[in-house]
Every structure is written in C-alpha cells, then in structure tokens.
Amino acid sequence: MWKQFLTKLQRKSSKSEPASDSFSSSISNDSNTIQSSSIGNPASSKSATAVKRMTSSVFPSSVVAGIEPLLSFKDVSNAEKPNLFISKLNICSVIFDFSDPNKNSAEKDIKRQTLVDLVDYVHSSPRFTEAMIEESYKMFASNLFRVFPPNYRSNRGVGENEEEEPMFDPAWSHLQLVYELLLQFIASPSLDAKVAKKYVDHYFILRLLDLFDSEDPRERECLKTILHRVYGKFMVHRPFIRKSVSNIFYRFIFETERHNGIAELLEVLGSVISGFALPLKEEHKIFLCRALLPLQKTKALGIYIQQLTYCVTQFIEKEPRLASTVIMGLLKYWPLTNSQKEVMFLSELEEILESTNAVELQKCMVPLFRRIAYCLNSPHFQVAERALFLWNNEHIMGMVAQNRQVIVPLIIPALERNASSHWNQAVLNLTLNAKKMLSEIDEELVLACQRKFEEEERKLPATEERKRMTWEQLEKAASTFRPVTAKTAVLVTPAALAP
C-alpha cells in the first residue's frame, strides 16, 4: 500500500528532485510512526473496547486503495494553500467503517491528522474562495449526513429511557473533528455569507436538523452550537429554521413522541426567543401556542422541562400579556393521573407566575387556584407539598394579597381539609404555615371562609341524603317501564311548531 503512495507522489510531484526526496523520506517516517502507534498502543485498544459498540450510521461504501498524506500548510506558499485545502478535503470525504477498530487503522489515523490540519488552517481565518466553500460543503455532507440505525430502545418506557446510559458512536473520533471544522468554518469572519448561502441551503439545514435525533449526546451538543451559529450567520434562513423546528415538534407531539434532541432544540430556541424584536410578530405567538405549549402533554416532558420553561418565560418577559395564555395552556394539559408530572407542572407554574403581573393573573385566577386547591388535597404528599411551597414565594403572595377576595375563598376549604385529614406530617405543618400567612393578610376574611366551610360541612350529610333519595326515586320510576322489544310499535309525537 505504501509503495502505491510513493508511486503516486513521484508521479504527481512537480518540485525539484531534492525536495521530492525529502518529502518521500518524511512520508516513510510518518508511515512508520502511524503503524507503530496503531499497533503498539494497548491503552487505546482498551479504551476503545470500553465504549459501547453500536452499529455505525449507514454511509455510501467507498473502496479505499490508499490515502495520500499531504504537505502541511506551513510548507506551501499562500497561492498554493487553497488547492492544498481542497486536496485535504477530498481525502477527508472518504468514509470508513468504525464497527471494526482494526480495519483501515492507518488510513483512519491519516484522515484524522488531515482533519486536525484543516481545523488549524480554518482557525487562522483564511480567505475562502467559492471552490473552497463548495468542496467544504461536500465534505461536511459526506461525513455528517447519514441515516441512523433503528432505535432498539424505542418500545421501552420513558422512565427507563431516562436512566439508560447514552449510546456513543464509534466514529466520534472523526465526527468530532468534522463538527469542529464546520463550527470554525461557519464562525470564520472571512466566510462570505452571500456566497456560502448558495451551499448552506434549505436542504443542508434540514439534514443538519435531522442529526439532532442522534443518540450520542456529544453529537447533539455540537449540533446545538452549530445551529445557533447558522441562525446568526444566515439571516435569510431564520424563518425557515424556525418553521423546520416547529415541524419537528409537531411530529414529536402528535405522531411519534420519540426524539432524542428536543432539549437541545429548545435550548437553541431559548436564545433565539430572547433576541426577538418587540412587538412580537404574530407568527411567534402562534409558535408559542401551537408548538411550545403542547409539548407539555408528552410523556417525555421530564427530559426537556427546564429548557421548555425557559422558552415560555422568555415569551412572557417579552410580552407580559401572554402570561394568561400560557397559564391557561398549562391548565389545559394539566396531568390528572401522573403525580411526578404534576410536580413538574407546579414547578413550572411557579416560574411562570414570577413573570406574571396582577392584571394578567386576574384573567385566569379562578381556574388556576381551583387547580392549586385540588393539588393541595392530593393524597400524594409530593404534589401537596409542592403546591404548598407556592405560598413561600413573595411575588405570588403579593398577587394573592391583591386578589384575596377571590383567591382566599378558593384556598381555605382545601387547607381546612388538609389540616383535619391529611396523612403526611410535613404537609400538615406546611398547611398550618399557609393558613397563618393568609391570616396575616386578612384575618377577618379567613375566619369568614372557615365559618362558611364549617357550615357546608354540617350540611353535607343532608345534601348526600337528598342525592341518595333522588337516585332511589329515579331507579323506582325506571323499573315501572317495560323494555321496548323489536316488534313493539312506538308512537312518536312531533313537537308542536311555534306559531
């Protein structure tokens, strides 16, 4: 194989004979170094076997007879660097199979070193010609855009998925350098966005977004940074990026409920939303109502709850009038049978209320505090405890004080039931503390609500007895009617028409 390398170099080289001899000797030295490092390094083989093996993503197969090691950028003139850059990109466009660590090990090391050289060169901010941009696009596409293997854990529960160890792509030693090169390439101040947008087009962005479904968290972390850079560099693509991310959310919410990169996409959107100009466009409000708020209802909420909460609160800080819309959306998707998810909703609700003013709270405070009252009486102590923690928030207590005539009558019955019958001691203590705080706000109102609650409790047996007797009368009346058989004629009298 190395004879083929030397033969190619002797045929291709246009330099003087002494220079060719020195280059050939350097190649032979490099080849010896690569072979010795790939064969006699037991530490690397141990670390490679320690990582979980997974099937590498499907690439178009390439038959590699040999990869020509190229000169360093320091050894050529500035006029030759663009051609050398393109030559190195062509080498890096060759894809290897990493399922077998011993297959093409020398060629893999050469490609990795070539990628390192490219990263260093791009970091120096050279001037990019259109040919360099085009070849870079081809190299990024051939290395990154791939089809992921089927997710064998897709049928398991969400809770199990959260505890599963992440799957690592064995090709990461090359992928990491390709992502680093892409990041340096896009962030380079010498890259002309007007020329680059011809290649960083809608197709490129869609394939980049598809990669967010990777099971490797390291890859998703790199993609998050790159997507943010693309959004900032190419202003013409911003509406398309937002629309494409919305489509990913729609598919996740209404079809699959399975995607690995929702948290990372929301993290990028958090910084995007914080940069929205005021007043907010109608399309941004639609995105909040149709894409972000329905994310509350999925089973995998716990994976991205923090990022989602940040995005929602950014909308409220931008336009406070959206607070009531967000709260009503939260109540719409409130979990009724999942206690752990209910705790997450209460935590998110507290952060939303901290950004809500009293005017917006008045639009939704009745259904909101009715739901909080139900949570106070939850037999699950974590739900009741988390709901009682809301009263320790000074901003929330300030809004409760302003609207106490409506809120206190909704809350006092729930607190009284807790104080008399809840089984958890911590909940009992927090309940007494909440009653004390409300009494300090308006003691007369609290006492009046307590008296009304006690009166309703006294009337409760009589009310239940009336309900029982009503049902007995209905059952007795129903028993006198004979069932209608198939051959029985039934007279239907039409309703009298109004004159």
Tab-separated table of C-alpha atoms in Angstrom:
chain	number	residue	atom	x	y	z
A	1	MET	CA	0.000	0.000	0.000
A	2	TRP	CA	2.788	2.436	0.906
A	3	LYS	CA	4.517	1.647	-2.420
A	4	GLN	CA	1.370	2.914	-4.114
A	5	PHE	CA	1.586	6.099	-2.031
A	6	LEU	CA	5.203	6.696	-3.135
A	7	THR	CA	4.402	5.916	-6.759
A	8	LYS	CA	1.556	8.454	-6.736
A	9	LEU	CA	3.733	11.084	-5.118
A	10	GLN	CA	6.567	10.604	-7.642
A	11	ARG	CA	4.043	10.850	-10.490
A	12	LYS	CA	2.245	13.889	-9.057
A	13	SER	CA	5.106	15.915	-7.622
A	14	SER	CA	6.252	18.879	-9.735
A	15	LYS	CA	9.035	20.003	-7.405
A	16	SER	CA	12.798	19.581	-7.759
A	17	GLU	CA	14.439	16.225	-7.098
A	18	PRO	CA	15.940	17.083	-3.674
A	19	ALA	CA	12.589	18.372	-2.453
A	20	SER	CA	10.915	15.183	-3.673
A	21	ASP	CA	13.434	13.044	-1.850
A	22	SER	CA	12.958	14.904	1.417
A	23	PHE	CA	9.136	14.673	1.095
A	24	SER	CA	9.388	10.908	0.403
A	25	SER	CA	11.550	10.384	3.447
A	26	SER	CA	9.116	12.343	5.583
A	27	ILE	CA	6.288	10.155	4.291
A	28	SER	CA	8.141	6.987	5.167
A	29	ASN	CA	8.866	8.347	8.646
A	30	ASP	CA	5.215	9.328	9.106
A	31	SER	CA	4.069	5.910	7.947
A	32	ASN	CA	6.327	4.182	10.415
A	33	THR	CA	5.013	6.406	13.182
A	34	ILE	CA	1.382	5.717	12.288
A	35	GLN	CA	1.947	1.970	12.060
A	36	SER	CA	3.749	1.809	15.387
A	37	SER	CA	1.112	3.933	17.100
A	38	SER	CA	-1.763	1.891	15.697
A	39	ILE	CA	-0.202	-1.474	16.553
A	40	GLY	CA	1.650	-0.924	19.804
A	41	ASN	CA	-0.777	1.170	21.828
A	42	PRO	CA	-2.696	-1.154	24.156
A	43	ALA	CA	-4.209	1.773	26.081
A	44	SER	CA	-6.116	2.992	23.050
A	45	SER	CA	-7.439	-0.508	22.323
A	46	LYS	CA	-8.597	-0.855	25.934
A	47	SER	CA	-10.382	2.491	25.831
A	48	ALA	CA	-11.966	1.554	22.526
A	49	THR	CA	-13.345	-1.681	23.920
A	50	ALA	CA	-14.619	0.129	26.996
A	51	VAL	CA	-17.005	2.232	24.922
A	52	LYS	CA	-20.289	0.611	23.911
A	53	ARG	CA	-20.298	-0.743	20.392
A	54	MET	CA	-23.150	0.325	18.206
A	55	THR	CA	-23.720	-0.044	14.502
A	56	SER	CA	-22.221	2.959	12.724
A	57	SER	CA	-24.566	5.071	10.654
A	58	VAL	CA	-25.090	3.943	7.097
A	59	PHE	CA	-22.773	5.639	4.602
A	60	PRO	CA	-22.244	5.044	0.889
A	61	SER	CA	-19.470	2.447	0.688
A	62	SER	CA	-16.065	3.625	-0.579
A	63	VAL	CA	-13.258	1.382	-1.729
A	64	VAL	CA	-10.024	2.871	-0.380
A	65	ALA	CA	-6.848	1.720	-2.039
A	66	GLY	CA	-4.806	4.267	-0.080
A	67	ILE	CA	-4.859	7.855	1.128
A	68	GLU	CA	-2.062	10.191	0.096
A	69	PRO	CA	-0.599	12.128	3.044
A	70	LEU	CA	-0.346	15.806	2.050
A	71	LEU	CA	2.031	18.566	2.983
A	72	SER	CA	1.428	20.859	5.918
A	73	PHE	CA	0.027	24.300	5.190
A	74	LYS	CA	3.245	25.778	6.579
A	75	ASP	CA	5.274	24.097	3.817
A	76	VAL	CA	3.464	25.654	0.858
A	77	SER	CA	3.085	29.198	-0.393
A	78	ASN	CA	-0.067	31.238	0.149
A	79	ALA	CA	-1.011	30.810	-3.518
A	80	GLU	CA	-0.979	27.019	-3.171
A	81	LYS	CA	-2.901	26.844	0.105
A	82	PRO	CA	-6.401	26.893	-1.459
A	83	ASN	CA	-5.502	23.910	-3.674
A	84	LEU	CA	-3.944	22.104	-0.731
A	85	PHE	CA	-7.085	22.854	1.309
A	86	ILE	CA	-9.261	21.279	-1.393
A	87	SER	CA	-6.951	18.264	-1.643
A	88	LYS	CA	-7.199	17.669	2.086
A	89	LEU	CA	-10.994	17.983	1.900
A	90	ASN	CA	-11.088	15.298	-0.784
A	91	ILE	CA	-9.127	12.960	1.467
A	92	CYS	CA	-11.476	13.639	4.379
A	93	SER	CA	-14.504	12.866	2.212
A	94	VAL	CA	-13.625	9.161	2.337
A	95	ILE	CA	-15.762	7.312	4.897
A	96	PHE	CA	-14.501	4.392	6.982
A	97	ASP	CA	-16.286	1.625	8.842
A	98	PHE	CA	-15.680	2.004	12.582
A	99	SER	CA	-17.510	-1.157	13.593
A	100	ASP	CA	-14.140	-2.922	13.310
A	101	PRO	CA	-11.449	-0.854	15.095
A	102	ASN	CA	-8.629	-2.772	13.403
A	103	LYS	CA	-9.883	-2.186	9.860
A	104	ASN	CA	-8.002	0.552	7.919
A	105	SER	CA	-6.438	1.800	11.140
A	106	ALA	CA	-3.505	3.513	9.371
A	107	GLU	CA	-5.810	5.293	6.897
A	108	LYS	CA	-8.113	6.390	9.730
A	109	ASP	CA	-5.145	7.969	11.521
A	110	ILE	CA	-4.111	9.784	8.353
A	111	LYS	CA	-7.630	11.157	7.868
A	112	ARG	CA	-7.770	12.250	11.497
A	113	GLN	CA	-4.475	14.118	11.208
A	114	THR	CA	-5.686	15.743	7.991
A	115	LEU	CA	-8.832	16.935	9.784
A	116	VAL	CA	-6.669	18.425	12.537
A	117	ASP	CA	-4.652	20.309	9.911
A	118	LEU	CA	-7.850	21.643	8.339
A	119	VAL	CA	-9.197	22.827	11.697
A	120	ASP	CA	-5.974	24.689	12.441
A	121	TYR	CA	-5.968	26.267	8.987
A	122	VAL	CA	-9.613	27.430	9.180
A	123	HIS	CA	-8.968	28.806	12.668
A	124	SER	CA	-6.412	31.194	11.127
A	125	SER	CA	-9.306	32.835	9.167
A	126	PRO	CA	-8.081	32.415	5.575
A	127	ARG	CA	-9.950	33.914	2.647
A	128	PHE	CA	-12.383	31.324	1.292
A	129	THR	CA	-12.935	31.066	-2.437
A	130	GLU	CA	-16.198	29.669	-3.791
A	131	ALA	CA	-14.404	26.466	-4.811
A	132	MET	CA	-13.189	26.015	-1.227
A	133	ILE	CA	-16.717	26.604	0.108
A	134	GLU	CA	-18.213	24.115	-2.342
A	135	GLU	CA	-15.697	21.380	-1.519
A	136	SER	CA	-16.150	22.033	2.201
A	137	TYR	CA	-19.896	21.590	1.803
A	138	LYS	CA	-19.358	18.261	0.014
A	139	MET	CA	-17.011	17.028	2.743
A	140	PHE	CA	-19.404	18.003	5.543
A	141	ALA	CA	-22.317	16.330	3.739
A	142	SER	CA	-20.442	13.078	3.115
A	143	ASN	CA	-19.265	12.776	6.732
A	144	LEU	CA	-22.245	14.067	8.706
A	145	PHE	CA	-25.436	13.432	6.776
A	146	ARG	CA	-26.275	9.816	7.402
A	147	VAL	CA	-29.147	7.530	8.336
A	148	PHE	CA	-29.199	6.451	11.975
A	149	PRO	CA	-29.709	2.798	12.875
A	150	PRO	CA	-33.101	1.833	14.350
A	151	ASN	CA	-33.552	2.691	17.997
A	152	TYR	CA	-33.830	-0.685	19.720
A	153	ARG	CA	-34.953	1.028	22.918
A	154	SER	CA	-37.918	2.739	21.284
A	155	ASN	CA	-40.508	0.403	22.834
A	156	ARG	CA	-39.419	0.904	26.407
A	157	GLY	CA	-40.955	3.295	28.872
A	158	VAL	CA	-39.858	6.892	29.156
A	159	GLY	CA	-38.652	6.458	32.709
A	160	GLU	CA	-36.363	3.641	31.630
A	161	ASN	CA	-35.050	5.704	28.749
A	162	GLU	CA	-34.055	8.476	31.131
A	163	GLU	CA	-31.946	6.093	33.177
A	164	GLU	CA	-30.351	4.290	30.216
A	165	GLU	CA	-26.713	5.035	29.510
A	166	PRO	CA	-26.228	7.040	26.306
A	167	MET	CA	-25.076	5.301	23.158
A	168	PHE	CA	-21.756	6.509	21.755
A	169	ASP	CA	-20.954	6.464	18.045
A	170	PRO	CA	-17.639	4.651	17.457
A	171	ALA	CA	-16.863	7.089	14.621
A	172	TRP	CA	-16.798	10.017	17.031
A	173	SER	CA	-13.005	10.456	16.769
A	174	HIS	CA	-13.596	11.655	13.193
A	175	LEU	CA	-17.053	13.176	13.636
A	176	GLN	CA	-15.875	15.441	16.442
A	177	LEU	CA	-13.188	16.966	14.222
A	178	VAL	CA	-15.641	17.370	11.332
A	179	TYR	CA	-18.075	19.203	13.631
A	180	GLU	CA	-15.275	21.369	14.976
A	181	LEU	CA	-14.223	22.192	11.413
A	182	LEU	CA	-17.828	23.049	10.480
A	183	LEU	CA	-18.136	25.313	13.511
A	184	GLN	CA	-14.872	27.112	12.741
A	185	PHE	CA	-15.896	27.361	9.089
A	186	ILE	CA	-19.266	28.991	9.782
A	187	ALA	CA	-17.937	31.241	12.546
A	188	SER	CA	-14.998	32.448	10.440
A	189	PRO	CA	-15.245	36.193	9.771
A	190	SER	CA	-13.712	35.675	6.327
A	191	LEU	CA	-16.631	33.478	5.181
A	192	ASP	CA	-18.903	35.500	2.896
A	193	ALA	CA	-22.484	34.622	3.868
A	194	LYS	CA	-23.787	35.738	0.474
A	195	VAL	CA	-21.628	33.128	-1.251
A	196	ALA	CA	-21.984	30.438	1.419
A	197	LYS	CA	-25.799	30.560	1.445
A	198	LYS	CA	-25.698	29.009	-2.035
A	199	TYR	CA	-24.420	25.822	-0.386
A	200	VAL	CA	-25.777	26.185	3.154
A	201	ASP	CA	-29.277	25.997	1.712
A	202	HIS	CA	-32.607	24.603	2.919
A	203	TYR	CA	-31.551	21.050	2.149
A	204	PHE	CA	-28.373	21.446	4.199
A	205	ILE	CA	-30.347	22.878	7.132
A	206	LEU	CA	-32.941	20.095	7.025
A	207	ARG	CA	-30.263	17.403	7.045
A	208	LEU	CA	-28.494	19.215	9.887
A	209	LEU	CA	-31.723	19.259	11.907
A	210	ASP	CA	-32.228	15.542	11.235
A	211	LEU	CA	-28.954	14.873	13.036
A	212	PHE	CA	-30.474	16.113	16.315
A	213	ASP	CA	-32.095	12.693	16.616
A	214	SER	CA	-28.658	11.162	17.237
A	215	GLU	CA	-28.377	9.019	20.358
A	216	ASP	CA	-24.879	10.342	21.046
A	217	PRO	CA	-25.189	13.323	23.446
A	218	ARG	CA	-21.793	14.639	22.337
A	219	GLU	CA	-23.047	14.992	18.784
A	220	ARG	CA	-26.224	16.776	19.866
A	221	GLU	CA	-24.143	19.199	21.927
A	222	CYS	CA	-22.029	20.083	18.876
A	223	LEU	CA	-25.121	20.438	16.696
A	224	LYS	CA	-26.680	22.825	19.201
A	225	THR	CA	-23.741	25.231	18.899
A	226	ILE	CA	-23.553	24.909	15.112
A	227	LEU	CA	-27.282	25.534	14.606
A	228	HIS	CA	-27.038	28.663	16.710
A	229	ARG	CA	-24.126	29.879	14.562
A	230	VAL	CA	-26.020	29.134	11.341
A	231	TYR	CA	-29.056	31.023	12.655
A	232	GLY	CA	-26.900	34.039	13.459
A	233	LYS	CA	-24.829	33.971	10.253
A	234	PHE	CA	-27.539	33.402	7.653
A	235	MET	CA	-30.385	35.795	8.401
A	236	VAL	CA	-32.196	34.796	5.218
A	237	HIS	CA	-32.661	31.257	6.602
A	238	ARG	CA	-34.052	32.245	10.007
A	239	PRO	CA	-37.780	31.870	9.161
A	240	PHE	CA	-37.092	28.503	7.525
A	241	ILE	CA	-35.150	27.262	10.557
A	242	ARG	CA	-37.981	28.246	12.905
A	243	LYS	CA	-40.541	26.578	10.654
A	244	SER	CA	-38.477	23.397	10.373
A	245	VAL	CA	-38.007	23.175	14.145
A	246	SER	CA	-41.771	23.636	14.544
A	247	ASN	CA	-42.358	20.710	12.194
A	248	ILE	CA	-40.028	18.552	14.294
A	249	PHE	CA	-42.051	19.469	17.390
A	250	TYR	CA	-45.364	18.724	15.640
A	251	ARG	CA	-44.155	15.310	14.557
A	252	PHE	CA	-42.897	14.611	18.074
A	253	ILE	CA	-46.117	15.765	19.795
A	254	PHE	CA	-48.776	14.348	17.516
A	255	GLU	CA	-47.112	11.329	15.875
A	256	THR	CA	-44.052	9.691	17.403
A	257	GLU	CA	-43.494	11.124	20.907
A	258	ARG	CA	-39.934	9.962	20.377
A	259	HIS	CA	-36.969	12.229	19.578
A	260	ASN	CA	-33.545	12.495	21.154
A	261	GLY	CA	-32.837	16.180	20.536
A	262	ILE	CA	-35.880	18.099	21.808
A	263	ALA	CA	-33.966	19.510	24.798
A	264	GLU	CA	-31.118	20.759	22.596
A	265	LEU	CA	-33.507	22.330	20.067
A	266	LEU	CA	-35.350	24.115	22.876
A	267	GLU	CA	-32.056	25.370	24.254
A	268	VAL	CA	-31.241	26.951	20.895
A	269	LEU	CA	-34.745	28.420	20.704
A	270	GLY	CA	-34.313	29.944	24.155
A	271	SER	CA	-31.535	32.191	22.905
A	272	VAL	CA	-33.438	32.848	19.669
A	273	ILE	CA	-36.574	33.945	21.536
A	274	SER	CA	-34.580	36.260	23.782
A	275	GLY	CA	-33.474	38.097	20.632
A	276	PHE	CA	-36.971	38.632	19.201
A	277	ALA	CA	-37.766	42.255	18.421
A	278	LEU	CA	-40.738	43.987	20.036
A	279	PRO	CA	-43.616	43.957	19.461
A	280	LEU	CA	-43.692	40.226	18.846
A	281	LYS	CA	-44.805	39.095	15.417
A	282	GLU	CA	-47.986	37.081	15.111
A	283	GLU	CA	-46.026	34.062	13.843
A	284	HIS	CA	-44.042	33.998	17.090
A	285	LYS	CA	-47.229	33.939	19.172
A	286	ILE	CA	-48.610	31.138	17.004
A	287	PHE	CA	-45.379	29.211	17.565
A	288	LEU	CA	-45.848	29.585	21.322
A	289	CYS	CA	-49.453	28.352	21.285
A	290	ARG	CA	-49.171	25.580	18.699
A	291	ALA	CA	-45.655	24.213	19.230
A	292	LEU	CA	-44.308	25.076	22.685
A	293	LEU	CA	-47.375	24.737	24.923
A	294	PRO	CA	-48.462	21.317	23.505
A	295	LEU	CA	-45.001	19.995	24.418
A	296	GLN	CA	-46.342	19.913	27.984
A	297	LYS	CA	-48.518	16.892	27.288
A	298	THR	CA	-45.906	14.364	26.126
A	299	LYS	CA	-44.657	11.511	28.290
A	300	ALA	CA	-41.036	12.647	27.902
A	301	LEU	CA	-41.625	16.072	29.483
A	302	GLY	CA	-39.092	15.437	32.231
A	303	ILE	CA	-36.238	15.342	29.708
A	304	TYR	CA	-36.719	18.921	28.479
A	305	ILE	CA	-38.862	20.638	31.148
A	306	GLN	CA	-36.143	23.133	32.110
A	307	GLN	CA	-35.483	24.261	28.540
A	308	LEU	CA	-39.210	24.491	27.791
A	309	THR	CA	-39.862	26.575	30.899
A	310	TYR	CA	-37.087	28.973	29.916
A	311	CYS	CA	-38.553	29.431	26.424
A	312	VAL	CA	-42.040	30.088	27.786
A	313	THR	CA	-40.851	32.599	30.405
A	314	GLN	CA	-38.859	34.410	27.704
A	315	PHE	CA	-42.098	34.948	25.789
A	316	ILE	CA	-43.783	36.358	28.908
A	317	GLU	CA	-40.889	38.686	29.622
A	318	LYS	CA	-41.038	39.912	26.034
A	319	GLU	CA	-44.810	40.440	26.119
A	320	PRO	CA	-46.446	40.199	29.583
A	321	ARG	CA	-49.934	39.937	28.034
A	322	LEU	CA	-49.108	36.366	27.014
A	323	ALA	CA	-48.990	35.237	30.665
A	324	SER	CA	-52.704	34.400	30.869
A	325	THR	CA	-52.486	32.484	27.568
A	326	VAL	CA	-49.570	30.444	28.894
A	327	ILE	CA	-51.286	29.695	32.209
A	328	MET	CA	-54.499	28.585	30.515
A	329	GLY	CA	-52.439	26.385	28.192
A	330	LEU	CA	-50.749	24.852	31.214
A	331	LEU	CA	-54.135	24.131	32.812
A	332	LYS	CA	-55.366	22.597	29.543
A	333	TYR	CA	-52.620	19.952	29.608
A	334	TRP	CA	-52.526	19.508	33.394
A	335	PRO	CA	-51.874	15.835	34.285
A	336	LEU	CA	-54.577	14.140	36.337
A	337	THR	CA	-53.111	10.681	36.914
A	338	ASN	CA	-49.331	11.265	36.834
A	339	SER	CA	-48.102	12.623	40.159
A	340	GLN	CA	-44.476	13.104	39.120
A	341	LYS	CA	-45.547	15.106	36.097
A	342	GLU	CA	-47.883	17.144	38.293
A	343	VAL	CA	-44.929	18.112	40.480
A	344	MET	CA	-43.098	19.295	37.356
A	345	PHE	CA	-46.126	21.358	36.306
A	346	LEU	CA	-46.232	23.042	39.716
A	347	SER	CA	-42.548	23.928	39.488
A	348	GLU	CA	-43.046	25.375	36.019
A	349	LEU	CA	-46.148	27.222	37.193
A	350	GLU	CA	-44.169	28.945	39.941
A	351	GLU	CA	-41.585	30.233	37.454
A	352	ILE	CA	-44.342	31.469	35.147
A	353	LEU	CA	-46.159	33.234	37.991
A	354	GLU	CA	-42.945	35.024	38.934
A	355	SER	CA	-43.044	36.682	35.492
A	356	THR	CA	-46.793	37.381	35.628
A	357	ASN	CA	-48.317	40.688	36.718
A	358	ALA	CA	-51.518	41.076	38.716
A	359	VAL	CA	-53.557	42.265	35.724
A	360	GLU	CA	-52.865	39.104	33.729
A	361	LEU	CA	-53.419	36.904	36.779
A	362	GLN	CA	-56.954	38.255	37.165
A	363	LYS	CA	-57.876	36.812	33.747
A	364	CYS	CA	-57.232	33.238	34.864
A	365	MET	CA	-57.016	33.215	38.667
A	366	VAL	CA	-60.290	31.352	39.299
A	367	PRO	CA	-59.466	28.177	37.298
A	368	LEU	CA	-55.820	28.462	38.333
A	369	PHE	CA	-56.407	28.487	42.075
A	370	ARG	CA	-59.105	25.855	41.804
A	371	ARG	CA	-56.451	23.591	40.297
A	372	ILE	CA	-53.985	24.571	43.024
A	373	ALA	CA	-56.627	23.718	45.635
A	374	TYR	CA	-57.022	20.242	44.112
A	375	CYS	CA	-53.251	19.828	44.307
A	376	LEU	CA	-53.262	20.880	47.966
A	377	ASN	CA	-55.619	17.990	48.747
A	378	SER	CA	-53.671	15.438	46.698
A	379	PRO	CA	-53.058	12.180	48.598
A	380	HIS	CA	-49.596	12.102	47.022
A	381	PHE	CA	-47.528	14.036	49.544
A	382	GLN	CA	-45.034	15.383	46.967
A	383	VAL	CA	-47.818	17.044	44.968
A	384	ALA	CA	-49.409	18.569	48.068
A	385	GLU	CA	-46.029	19.648	49.404
A	386	ARG	CA	-45.003	21.294	46.118
A	387	ALA	CA	-48.328	23.154	45.925
A	388	LEU	CA	-47.863	24.450	49.474
A	389	PHE	CA	-44.380	25.713	48.603
A	390	LEU	CA	-46.043	28.252	46.318
A	391	TRP	CA	-47.037	30.257	49.396
A	392	ASN	CA	-43.370	30.817	50.233
A	393	ASN	CA	-42.937	32.889	47.063
A	394	GLU	CA	-43.139	36.599	47.866
A	395	HIS	CA	-44.281	37.635	44.372
A	396	ILE	CA	-47.109	35.088	44.378
A	397	MET	CA	-48.180	36.084	47.894
A	398	GLY	CA	-48.213	39.718	46.809
A	399	MET	CA	-50.646	38.932	43.978
A	400	VAL	CA	-52.737	36.773	46.350
A	401	ALA	CA	-52.978	39.724	48.742
A	402	GLN	CA	-54.199	41.994	45.943
A	403	ASN	CA	-56.883	39.493	44.877
A	404	ARG	CA	-57.626	37.913	48.264
A	405	GLN	CA	-61.399	38.366	47.985
A	406	VAL	CA	-61.425	35.827	45.135
A	407	ILE	CA	-58.436	33.576	45.936
A	408	VAL	CA	-58.787	33.027	49.690
A	409	PRO	CA	-62.322	31.516	49.474
A	410	LEU	CA	-60.975	29.026	46.921
A	411	ILE	CA	-57.980	28.001	49.041
A	412	ILE	CA	-59.253	27.926	52.637
A	413	PRO	CA	-61.514	24.837	52.181
A	414	ALA	CA	-58.562	22.865	50.800
A	415	LEU	CA	-56.349	23.950	53.706
A	416	GLU	CA	-59.043	23.005	56.225
A	417	ARG	CA	-59.391	19.526	54.715
A	418	ASN	CA	-55.623	19.065	54.852
A	419	ALA	CA	-55.429	20.189	58.459
A	420	SER	CA	-58.103	17.713	59.512
A	421	SER	CA	-57.381	14.632	57.438
A	422	HIS	CA	-54.067	14.592	55.548
A	423	TRP	CA	-51.828	11.669	56.476
A	424	ASN	CA	-48.397	13.316	55.947
A	425	GLN	CA	-46.902	15.324	58.809
A	426	ALA	CA	-44.818	17.580	56.552
A	427	VAL	CA	-47.939	18.514	54.592
A	428	LEU	CA	-49.777	19.238	57.862
A	429	ASN	CA	-47.018	21.581	59.013
A	430	LEU	CA	-46.918	23.422	55.687
A	431	THR	CA	-50.720	23.692	55.726
A	432	LEU	CA	-50.705	25.369	59.136
A	433	ASN	CA	-47.987	27.726	57.944
A	434	ALA	CA	-50.026	28.663	54.841
A	435	LYS	CA	-53.119	29.334	56.982
A	436	LYS	CA	-51.050	31.570	59.231
A	437	MET	CA	-49.744	33.574	56.254
A	438	LEU	CA	-53.238	34.072	54.869
A	439	SER	CA	-54.471	35.148	58.302
A	440	GLU	CA	-51.776	37.791	58.411
A	441	ILE	CA	-53.037	39.165	55.107
A	442	ASP	CA	-56.733	39.342	56.089
A	443	GLU	CA	-57.751	37.565	59.294
A	444	GLU	CA	-61.437	38.509	59.082
A	445	LEU	CA	-61.734	37.063	55.562
A	446	VAL	CA	-60.038	33.838	56.623
A	447	LEU	CA	-62.354	33.446	59.622
A	448	ALA	CA	-65.394	34.099	57.424
A	449	CYS	CA	-64.247	31.444	54.949
A	450	GLN	CA	-63.673	28.980	57.784
A	451	ARG	CA	-67.174	29.540	59.117
A	452	LYS	CA	-68.666	29.071	55.677
A	453	PHE	CA	-66.662	25.846	55.228
A	454	GLU	CA	-67.827	24.503	58.600
A	455	GLU	CA	-71.433	25.316	57.736
A	456	GLU	CA	-71.144	23.499	54.413
A	457	GLU	CA	-69.619	20.516	56.175
A	458	ARG	CA	-72.584	20.383	58.578
A	459	LYS	CA	-74.995	20.474	55.647
A	460	LEU	CA	-73.103	17.822	53.778
A	461	PRO	CA	-74.894	14.753	55.310
A	462	ALA	CA	-78.304	16.202	54.485
A	463	THR	CA	-77.177	17.008	50.955
A	464	GLU	CA	-75.877	13.475	50.486
A	465	GLU	CA	-79.171	12.055	51.805
A	466	ARG	CA	-81.175	14.132	49.313
A	467	LYS	CA	-78.968	12.866	46.486
A	468	ARG	CA	-79.489	9.267	47.626
A	469	MET	CA	-83.273	9.633	47.792
A	470	THR	CA	-83.354	11.288	44.352
A	471	TRP	CA	-81.469	8.365	42.849
A	472	GLU	CA	-83.810	5.881	44.553
A	473	GLN	CA	-86.830	7.645	43.076
A	474	LEU	CA	-85.262	7.577	39.620
A	475	GLU	CA	-84.496	3.856	39.934
A	476	LYS	CA	-88.058	3.113	41.125
A	477	ALA	CA	-89.551	5.117	38.240
A	478	ALA	CA	-87.328	3.381	35.746
A	479	SER	CA	-88.347	-0.074	36.998
A	480	THR	CA	-92.013	0.536	36.056
A	481	PHE	CA	-91.226	0.872	32.358
A	482	ARG	CA	-91.161	-2.256	30.248
A	483	PRO	CA	-88.308	-2.599	27.771
A	484	VAL	CA	-89.223	-1.964	24.132
A	485	THR	CA	-88.962	-5.131	22.028
A	486	ALA	CA	-88.108	-5.296	18.343
A	487	LYS	CA	-91.791	-5.710	17.209
A	488	THR	CA	-93.314	-3.095	19.506
A	489	ALA	CA	-94.728	-0.064	17.773
A	490	VAL	CA	-93.665	3.235	19.288
A	491	LEU	CA	-95.732	6.367	18.749
A	492	VAL	CA	-93.553	9.402	18.252
A	493	THR	CA	-95.404	12.668	18.676
A	494	PRO	CA	-93.757	15.535	16.790
A	495	ALA	CA	-93.095	18.674	18.718
A	496	ALA	CA	-95.659	21.406	18.207
A	497	LEU	CA	-94.472	24.032	15.795
A	498	ALA	CA	-94.261	27.524	17.153
A	499	PRO	CA	-96.813	29.915	15.588
